[in-house]
Amino acid sequence: TAWAPPAQPMTFPAAFVFGAATSAFQVEGSTTADGRGPSIWDTFAAVPGHIAGGATGDPAADHYRRWEQDLDLMSDLGLRSYRFSVAWPRIQPTGSGPVNQPGVDFYRRLVEGLGERGIAPAITLYHWDLPQPLQDVGGWAVRDTAERFVDYAGIMFDALGDADATWLTINEPKTTASVGYGTPYHAPGVADVQQQVAAVHHQLLGHGLAVRRFRESGALGGIGIALNLLPVYPAGMGAEAPTTRADAVENRLYLDPVLLGTYPDDAIGEKAGQVHADPAAFQALVQAGDLDTISEPLDVLAVQYYGVAGIDRTGNVVTIAPQSDAEWQQVRPEGLYDVLTRLTRDYPDAPPLVVTENGIPDPTAAGTTQDDERTEFLRAHFQQAARAIQDGVDLRAYYVWSLLDNFEWAEGLTQRWGLVHVDFDTQERTPKASALWYRDVIAAGAVPPAG
Ligand code: GBH
């Protein structure tokens, strides 16, 4: 029988961290300020037809200039933590070489401002804005980018190592590989399956090298990686559907190397990620010692959960749950419980878990501040998180995506994920109803029942 939420509020542990997240390219704007170099998303967004409405990363939500106001907004909501990402092209404008100090100073001010407000920083090092010069020599399809990444990571550990932050190395290596390298829809848009699988390995290698560098640096806090996981279910009544292969492609290709030090043997090959990749060519990329590096012990495993997929008898993805206004998102709150309990069951040595993204877009491009669908979505998902904790899952934190309406990649400014509405003409911020609901949840440390 299906689980039903209790009629009383569900209480979280006292130390539970309620947060909200953004990423640099999606909110900052000011893409040429203070010595910032171009990223692959600047290049990609400049091409007509790539981004809905022709939006670019400038001004996005103008957060680079409005950061102080945004910190006050976080205070007003009572956020216990804020997850943001560092724009690598602000730190090293060409992706290697000397530090661009004004770029570092921006994040220093941000972290100090968080500290003054008692808000814990969670810092993602790579949320898709690769310095363009590194793409010009192959990007994540080449091994050297992993080495460049660890140099950059080391700069940030030295600069902000006293912040006692939760660090995330790479945001969604699956999305970068499969959409950025495997399709034309995200930067760099190369649409090449061998580059796609190379990007998987080189991102994971960069992750592992950065974890090692973190330990050597003596930085305070902890480190992990942010993986978008997708529970897959057989579609149809009593159908025997081949979900194993889809689970390998969507989940185990990332979880197994990071947590177990092995690649699954059923993730790459015919139909992997809907394209044909050569498993032998992939194996040739994996050098002695790489899997030891990739499986360096972590302090947290960060899960990004948006929904589920159904798998039909032929192994194809089909719709089994209500869709949001994002056509890829099938909403099923129980999937969060399933993914969290599955990690605890299948990866017993996994570190504590945090949810670093979960959310839903407004139902229309114009957006709304009376976003009752978002409130009900968040309520149902927080209930499943509380249920997982009650059932023994060591879940420490939960970040809503996103704090602000922002630049939603190929959707530009036409898909609004914020707790806070942004008027992109005036940059005025207005908390939506969901933000006020979340403020009350945080204050109570508990999620109330519906109604
Ligand atoms: C997250 O990805 C991102 O980390 C975040 O930056 C983003 O704003 C947020 O979700 C909302 O989208 O182009 O049809 O192939 C979520 C996982 C994986 C969802 C890639 C969109 C592309 C679908 N994403 N997927 S498609």
Coordinates of C-alpha atoms and ligand atoms in Angstrom, one line a residue:
T1 CA 0.0 0.0 0.0
A2 CA 1.1 3.5 -0.8
W3 CA 2.7 5.6 2.0
A4 CA 0.6 8.6 3.1
P5 CA 2.0 11.6 5.0
P6 CA 0.9 11.9 8.6
A7 CA -1.7 14.5 9.7
Q8 CA 0.9 16.2 11.9
P9 CA 3.9 18.2 10.9
M10 CA 7.0 16.0 10.1
T11 CA 10.0 17.3 12.2
F12 CA 13.5 17.3 10.9
P13 CA 16.6 16.8 13.1
A14 CA 17.7 20.0 14.9
A15 CA 20.9 20.2 12.9
F16 CA 19.2 19.8 9.5
V17 CA 20.4 22.3 7.0
F18 CA 17.6 24.0 5.0
G19 CA 19.1 25.8 2.0
A20 CA 18.6 27.2 -1.5
A21 CA 20.9 27.0 -4.5
T22 CA 22.0 29.0 -7.6
S23 CA 24.9 28.8 -10.0
A24 CA 27.2 31.5 -11.2
F25 CA 26.3 31.7 -14.9
Q26 CA 22.6 31.5 -14.2
V27 CA 22.5 34.4 -11.8
E28 CA 25.6 36.6 -11.9
G29 CA 25.6 38.6 -15.1
S30 CA 28.5 41.0 -15.4
T31 CA 30.2 38.6 -17.7
T32 CA 33.0 40.9 -18.7
A33 CA 33.5 42.6 -15.3
D34 CA 36.7 42.7 -13.3
G35 CA 38.7 40.6 -15.7
R36 CA 36.4 37.7 -16.2
G37 CA 37.2 35.6 -19.3
P38 CA 34.6 34.0 -21.7
S39 CA 33.1 30.7 -20.8
I40 CA 31.6 28.1 -23.2
W41 CA 28.1 29.3 -22.2
D42 CA 28.9 32.9 -23.3
T43 CA 30.0 31.5 -26.7
F44 CA 27.1 29.2 -27.0
A45 CA 24.4 31.7 -26.0
A46 CA 25.8 34.2 -28.5
V47 CA 24.6 32.0 -31.4
P48 CA 21.1 32.8 -32.6
G49 CA 18.7 29.9 -32.0
H50 CA 20.6 28.3 -29.1
I51 CA 18.7 30.1 -26.3
A52 CA 14.9 30.7 -26.1
G53 CA 14.3 34.4 -26.6
G54 CA 17.9 35.1 -27.4
A55 CA 18.9 35.6 -23.8
T56 CA 22.5 35.5 -22.7
G57 CA 24.2 35.3 -19.4
D58 CA 24.1 39.1 -19.1
P59 CA 22.5 40.4 -17.0
A60 CA 20.7 37.2 -15.9
A61 CA 19.6 38.1 -12.3
D62 CA 22.4 40.7 -11.9
H63 CA 23.6 39.0 -8.8
Y64 CA 27.2 40.0 -9.3
R65 CA 26.1 43.6 -8.5
R66 CA 23.1 42.8 -6.2
W67 CA 24.8 40.2 -4.0
E68 CA 24.3 42.1 -0.8
Q69 CA 20.6 42.5 -1.4
D70 CA 20.4 38.9 -2.2
L71 CA 22.2 38.0 1.1
D72 CA 19.6 40.0 3.0
L73 CA 16.9 38.1 1.1
M74 CA 18.4 34.8 2.3
S75 CA 18.4 36.2 5.9
D76 CA 14.8 37.2 5.6
L77 CA 13.9 33.6 4.6
G78 CA 16.0 32.2 7.4
L79 CA 18.1 30.0 5.1
R80 CA 20.7 28.1 7.0
S81 CA 22.9 27.5 4.0
Y82 CA 23.3 29.0 0.5
R83 CA 24.7 26.9 -2.4
F84 CA 26.4 28.9 -5.1
S85 CA 29.0 28.2 -7.7
V86 CA 32.3 29.9 -8.5
A87 CA 32.8 31.0 -12.1
W88 CA 36.1 29.5 -13.1
P89 CA 36.6 32.3 -15.8
R90 CA 36.5 34.9 -13.1
I91 CA 39.3 33.1 -11.2
Q92 CA 41.5 32.1 -14.3
P93 CA 40.2 34.0 -17.3
T94 CA 41.9 31.6 -19.7
G95 CA 41.4 28.5 -17.6
S96 CA 45.0 28.2 -16.5
G97 CA 47.8 30.4 -15.2
P98 CA 47.7 33.3 -12.7
V99 CA 44.9 34.2 -10.4
N100 CA 42.6 37.1 -11.3
Q101 CA 42.4 38.6 -7.9
P102 CA 39.2 40.7 -8.4
G103 CA 37.3 37.5 -9.2
V104 CA 38.5 35.8 -6.0
D105 CA 37.6 38.9 -4.1
F106 CA 34.0 38.7 -5.2
Y107 CA 33.5 35.2 -3.7
R108 CA 35.5 36.3 -0.6
R109 CA 33.0 39.1 0.0
L110 CA 30.1 36.7 -0.6
V111 CA 31.4 34.2 1.9
E112 CA 32.1 36.9 4.5
G113 CA 28.6 38.3 4.0
L114 CA 27.1 34.8 4.5
G115 CA 29.2 34.4 7.7
E116 CA 28.0 37.7 9.0
R117 CA 24.4 36.4 8.6
G118 CA 25.0 33.0 10.0
I119 CA 24.4 31.3 6.7
A120 CA 26.7 28.3 5.8
P121 CA 28.3 28.3 2.4
A122 CA 28.1 25.4 0.0
I123 CA 30.4 26.0 -2.9
T124 CA 30.2 24.3 -6.2
L125 CA 33.5 24.6 -8.2
Y126 CA 32.1 23.7 -11.6
H127 CA 28.6 24.4 -12.7
W128 CA 29.1 24.2 -16.5
D129 CA 30.9 27.5 -17.2
L130 CA 34.2 26.1 -18.6
P131 CA 36.7 28.8 -19.7
Q132 CA 36.4 29.0 -23.5
P133 CA 40.2 28.6 -24.1
L134 CA 40.0 25.2 -22.5
Q135 CA 37.2 24.2 -24.9
D136 CA 39.3 25.4 -27.8
V137 CA 41.8 22.6 -27.0
G138 CA 39.1 19.9 -26.4
G139 CA 37.3 20.7 -23.1
W140 CA 36.3 17.7 -21.0
A141 CA 36.9 15.4 -24.0
V142 CA 40.6 15.7 -23.2
R143 CA 42.4 14.5 -20.1
D144 CA 44.4 17.7 -19.6
T145 CA 41.2 19.6 -18.5
A146 CA 41.1 17.4 -15.4
E147 CA 44.6 18.7 -14.5
R148 CA 43.5 22.3 -15.2
F149 CA 40.5 21.8 -13.0
V150 CA 42.5 20.7 -10.0
D151 CA 44.8 23.7 -10.3
Y152 CA 41.7 25.9 -10.2
A153 CA 40.2 24.0 -7.4
G154 CA 43.5 24.4 -5.4
I155 CA 43.3 28.2 -5.9
M156 CA 39.8 28.2 -4.4
F157 CA 40.7 25.9 -1.5
D158 CA 43.6 28.2 -0.6
A159 CA 41.4 31.4 -1.0
L160 CA 38.4 30.2 0.9
G161 CA 39.7 27.2 2.9
D162 CA 38.9 29.0 6.1
A163 CA 35.2 29.3 5.3
D164 CA 34.3 25.9 6.7
A165 CA 32.2 25.3 3.6
T166 CA 30.7 22.2 2.0
W167 CA 32.5 22.0 -1.3
L168 CA 31.0 20.3 -4.4
T169 CA 33.5 19.5 -7.1
I170 CA 31.3 19.1 -10.2
N171 CA 27.6 19.7 -10.8
E172 CA 26.0 16.9 -12.7
P173 CA 28.8 15.3 -14.8
K174 CA 26.0 13.3 -16.5
T175 CA 24.3 16.5 -17.9
T176 CA 27.6 18.0 -19.1
A177 CA 28.5 14.7 -20.8
S178 CA 25.2 13.7 -22.2
V179 CA 23.6 17.1 -23.1
G180 CA 26.8 19.3 -23.5
Y181 CA 28.9 16.7 -25.4
G182 CA 26.3 14.2 -26.6
T183 CA 23.7 16.7 -28.0
P184 CA 23.7 20.2 -29.5
Y185 CA 21.4 21.6 -26.8
H186 CA 23.9 22.7 -24.1
A187 CA 27.4 24.2 -24.4
P188 CA 29.7 23.2 -25.9
G189 CA 27.1 21.5 -28.2
V190 CA 29.5 19.1 -30.0
A191 CA 27.1 16.2 -30.3
D192 CA 29.7 13.5 -30.5
V193 CA 29.3 10.2 -28.6
Q194 CA 32.9 9.4 -28.1
Q195 CA 33.5 12.9 -26.7
Q196 CA 30.5 12.3 -24.5
V197 CA 31.9 9.3 -22.8
A198 CA 35.4 10.9 -22.6
A199 CA 33.7 13.8 -20.8
V200 CA 32.3 11.4 -18.2
H201 CA 35.7 10.0 -17.4
H202 CA 37.6 13.2 -17.4
Q203 CA 35.1 15.0 -15.2
L204 CA 35.2 12.2 -12.7
L205 CA 39.0 12.2 -12.8
G206 CA 39.0 15.9 -12.2
H207 CA 36.6 15.4 -9.3
G208 CA 38.9 12.8 -7.7
L209 CA 42.0 14.9 -8.2
A210 CA 40.3 17.9 -6.6
V211 CA 39.2 15.8 -3.6
R212 CA 42.9 14.9 -3.1
R213 CA 43.9 18.5 -3.4
F214 CA 41.3 19.5 -0.9
R215 CA 42.8 17.1 1.7
E216 CA 46.3 18.4 1.0
S217 CA 45.2 22.0 1.3
G218 CA 44.0 21.6 4.8
A219 CA 40.9 23.5 4.0
L220 CA 38.1 23.3 6.6
G221 CA 34.7 21.8 5.9
G222 CA 34.0 18.8 3.6
I223 CA 33.8 17.8 0.0
G224 CA 31.6 15.8 -2.3
I225 CA 30.2 15.6 -5.8
A226 CA 26.7 16.6 -7.0
L227 CA 25.0 13.8 -9.0
N228 CA 21.6 14.1 -10.7
L229 CA 20.1 10.7 -10.1
L230 CA 17.0 9.4 -11.9
P231 CA 15.1 6.4 -10.5
V232 CA 13.7 4.3 -13.3
Y233 CA 10.6 2.1 -13.0
P234 CA 9.1 -0.4 -15.3
A235 CA 6.2 1.2 -17.2
G236 CA 2.9 -0.5 -17.5
M237 CA 1.0 -3.1 -15.6
G238 CA 3.3 -5.9 -14.3
A239 CA 5.6 -5.2 -17.2
E240 CA 9.0 -6.9 -17.2
A241 CA 10.9 -3.9 -18.3
P242 CA 14.7 -3.8 -18.7
T243 CA 15.4 -1.1 -16.2
T244 CA 18.9 -2.4 -15.3
R245 CA 20.5 -0.9 -18.3
A246 CA 18.8 2.5 -17.9
D247 CA 19.9 2.5 -14.2
A248 CA 23.4 1.9 -15.3
V249 CA 23.4 4.8 -17.8
E250 CA 21.6 7.2 -15.5
N251 CA 23.0 6.3 -12.1
R252 CA 25.6 3.6 -11.7
L253 CA 27.9 5.1 -14.3
Y254 CA 28.6 7.8 -11.8
L255 CA 27.8 6.2 -8.4
D256 CA 29.9 3.1 -8.9
P257 CA 33.2 4.8 -9.8
V258 CA 32.8 7.5 -7.2
L259 CA 31.7 5.2 -4.3
L260 CA 33.1 1.8 -5.3
G261 CA 36.0 2.5 -7.6
T262 CA 34.6 0.5 -10.5
Y263 CA 32.8 1.3 -13.8
P264 CA 29.7 -0.8 -14.4
D265 CA 30.2 -2.9 -17.5
D266 CA 26.6 -2.3 -18.8
A267 CA 26.6 1.5 -19.0
I268 CA 28.5 2.2 -22.2
G269 CA 27.9 0.7 -25.6
E270 CA 24.9 0.3 -27.9
K271 CA 22.1 2.7 -26.9
A272 CA 24.0 4.1 -23.9
G273 CA 22.5 7.6 -23.5
Q274 CA 20.5 6.9 -26.7
V275 CA 23.7 6.8 -28.8
H276 CA 26.3 4.3 -29.7
A277 CA 29.6 4.5 -27.9
D278 CA 32.5 2.2 -28.2
P279 CA 33.3 0.5 -24.8
A280 CA 36.8 -0.4 -25.8
A281 CA 37.5 3.3 -26.7
F282 CA 36.2 4.2 -23.3
Q283 CA 38.3 1.7 -21.4
A284 CA 41.4 3.0 -23.3
L285 CA 40.8 6.4 -21.6
V286 CA 41.0 4.8 -18.1
Q287 CA 44.7 4.8 -17.0
A288 CA 46.1 2.8 -14.1
G289 CA 45.2 4.5 -10.8
D290 CA 42.4 6.5 -12.2
L291 CA 39.7 4.6 -10.4
D292 CA 41.6 4.9 -7.1
T293 CA 41.6 8.7 -7.7
I294 CA 37.9 8.9 -8.6
S295 CA 36.9 6.9 -5.5
E296 CA 38.8 9.1 -3.0
P297 CA 36.6 9.0 0.2
L298 CA 34.1 11.9 0.4
D299 CA 32.5 13.8 3.3
V300 CA 29.1 14.1 1.6
L301 CA 27.4 12.6 -1.5
A302 CA 25.2 15.3 -3.0
V303 CA 22.0 14.2 -4.8
Q304 CA 20.0 16.3 -7.2
Y305 CA 16.5 14.9 -7.6
Y306 CA 13.9 16.3 -10.0
G307 CA 11.8 13.2 -10.9
V308 CA 11.6 9.8 -12.4
A309 CA 11.4 7.9 -15.7
G310 CA 9.5 4.9 -16.9
I311 CA 11.1 2.2 -19.0
D312 CA 9.1 0.3 -21.5
R313 CA 9.7 -3.3 -22.7
T314 CA 12.1 -2.1 -25.4
G315 CA 14.2 -0.1 -22.9
N316 CA 12.9 3.3 -24.0
V317 CA 12.1 6.1 -21.6
V318 CA 8.4 6.7 -21.4
T319 CA 6.1 9.0 -19.3
I320 CA 4.7 7.4 -16.1
A321 CA 4.1 10.4 -13.9
P322 CA 2.7 14.0 -14.3
Q323 CA 5.0 16.3 -16.2
S324 CA 5.9 19.8 -15.0
D325 CA 6.3 22.8 -17.3
A326 CA 9.8 21.4 -18.0
E327 CA 9.1 18.7 -20.5
W328 CA 11.8 16.4 -19.2
Q329 CA 10.5 16.4 -15.6
Q330 CA 8.1 13.7 -14.4
V331 CA 7.0 14.5 -10.9
R332 CA 7.0 11.7 -8.3
P333 CA 7.9 12.6 -4.7
E334 CA 8.2 9.0 -3.7
G335 CA 11.1 8.8 -6.1
L336 CA 13.1 10.9 -3.7
Y337 CA 12.5 8.4 -0.9
D338 CA 13.4 5.6 -3.3
V339 CA 16.7 7.2 -4.4
L340 CA 17.8 8.0 -0.8
T341 CA 17.0 4.6 0.6
R342 CA 18.5 2.9 -2.4
L343 CA 21.8 4.7 -1.9
T344 CA 21.8 3.6 1.8
R345 CA 21.0 0.0 0.8
D346 CA 23.3 -0.4 -2.3
Y347 CA 26.2 1.7 -1.1
P348 CA 26.5 1.0 2.6
D349 CA 29.9 2.8 2.8
A350 CA 28.6 6.0 1.2
P351 CA 29.1 9.2 3.2
P352 CA 26.2 11.2 4.6
L353 CA 23.8 12.5 2.0
V354 CA 22.7 16.0 1.1
V355 CA 20.1 17.0 -1.5
T356 CA 21.7 19.9 -3.4
E357 CA 18.9 20.5 -5.9
N358 CA 15.1 19.9 -6.0
G359 CA 12.5 22.1 -7.5
I360 CA 9.9 22.8 -10.2
P361 CA 9.4 25.6 -12.7
D362 CA 6.5 28.1 -12.7
P363 CA 3.6 26.8 -14.9
T364 CA 4.0 29.7 -17.3
A365 CA 6.9 31.6 -18.8
A366 CA 5.6 34.9 -17.4
G367 CA 5.8 33.3 -13.9
T368 CA 3.7 34.0 -10.8
T369 CA 4.2 34.8 -7.2
Q370 CA 1.2 32.7 -6.2
D371 CA 3.1 29.5 -6.9
D372 CA 0.9 27.0 -5.1
E373 CA 2.1 24.2 -7.3
R374 CA 5.7 24.8 -6.1
T375 CA 4.6 24.8 -2.5
E376 CA 2.8 21.5 -2.9
F377 CA 5.8 20.0 -4.8
L378 CA 8.2 21.1 -2.1
R379 CA 5.8 19.9 0.7
A380 CA 5.5 16.5 -0.8
H381 CA 9.3 16.2 -1.4
F382 CA 10.3 17.4 2.0
Q383 CA 7.8 14.9 3.5
Q384 CA 9.6 12.1 1.6
A385 CA 13.0 13.4 2.8
A386 CA 11.7 13.3 6.4
R387 CA 10.3 9.8 5.9
A388 CA 13.7 8.7 4.6
I389 CA 15.4 10.1 7.7
Q390 CA 12.9 8.3 9.9
D391 CA 13.7 5.1 8.1
G392 CA 17.5 5.5 8.8
V393 CA 18.9 7.5 5.9
D394 CA 21.6 9.9 7.0
L395 CA 20.4 13.0 5.1
R396 CA 21.9 16.2 6.5
A397 CA 20.8 19.0 4.2
Y398 CA 18.3 20.0 1.4
Y399 CA 18.7 22.8 -1.0
V400 CA 15.8 24.1 -3.1
W401 CA 16.5 24.9 -6.7
S402 CA 16.5 27.8 -7.0
L403 CA 16.7 30.8 -4.7
L404 CA 16.0 33.2 -7.7
D405 CA 14.4 33.0 -11.1
N406 CA 17.4 32.9 -13.4
F407 CA 19.0 32.0 -16.7
E408 CA 17.6 28.5 -17.3
W409 CA 20.2 27.4 -19.9
A410 CA 18.6 26.7 -23.3
E411 CA 15.3 27.9 -21.9
G412 CA 16.8 31.3 -21.2
L413 CA 14.6 33.5 -19.1
T414 CA 11.4 31.7 -20.1
Q415 CA 11.4 29.0 -17.4
R416 CA 11.3 30.3 -13.8
W417 CA 12.6 28.0 -11.0
G418 CA 12.9 30.6 -8.2
L419 CA 11.5 30.8 -4.7
V420 CA 11.9 34.5 -5.4
H421 CA 10.4 36.1 -8.5
V422 CA 12.8 38.3 -10.5
D423 CA 11.5 41.0 -12.8
F424 CA 14.1 40.8 -15.6
D425 CA 13.4 44.4 -16.7
T426 CA 13.8 46.0 -13.3
Q427 CA 15.7 43.2 -11.4
E428 CA 13.2 43.7 -8.6
R429 CA 13.0 40.6 -6.3
T430 CA 9.6 39.5 -4.9
P431 CA 9.4 36.4 -2.7
K432 CA 6.8 34.0 -4.0
A433 CA 4.2 32.3 -1.8
S434 CA 6.5 29.2 -1.7
A435 CA 9.3 31.2 -0.3
L436 CA 7.1 32.4 2.6
W437 CA 6.0 28.8 3.1
Y438 CA 9.6 27.7 3.1
R439 CA 10.5 30.4 5.7
D440 CA 7.9 28.9 8.0
V441 CA 9.2 25.4 7.5
I442 CA 12.7 26.5 8.3
A443 CA 11.6 28.4 11.4
A444 CA 9.6 25.4 12.6
G445 CA 12.2 22.8 11.6
A446 CA 9.2 20.8 10.3
V447 CA 7.1 20.5 7.2
P448 CA 3.3 20.9 7.9
P449 CA 0.6 18.7 6.4
A450 CA -1.3 19.9 3.3
G451 CA -4.4 22.0 3.8
Ligands
GBH1 C1 19.7 21.1 -12.9 O1 19.7 20.0 -13.9 C2 20.8 22.0 -13.1 O2 21.9 21.7 -12.2 C3 20.5 23.5 -12.9 O3 21.5 24.3 -13.3 C4 19.2 23.8 -13.6 O4 18.8 25.1 -13.6 C5 18.1 22.9 -13.0 O5 18.4 21.6 -13.1 C6 16.7 23.1 -13.6 O6 16.7 22.6 -14.9 O7 17.6 19.3 -23.0 O8 15.7 17.8 -23.1 O9 18.0 16.9 -23.1 C7 18.6 19.1 -13.8 C8 18.8 17.9 -14.7 C9 19.4 17.3 -16.9 C10 17.4 18.6 -16.6 C11 19.4 17.7 -18.4 C12 17.4 18.9 -18.0 C13 18.1 18.3 -20.2 C14 16.9 17.8 -20.9 N1 18.8 18.3 -16.1 N2 18.1 17.9 -18.8 S1 17.1 17.9 -22.6

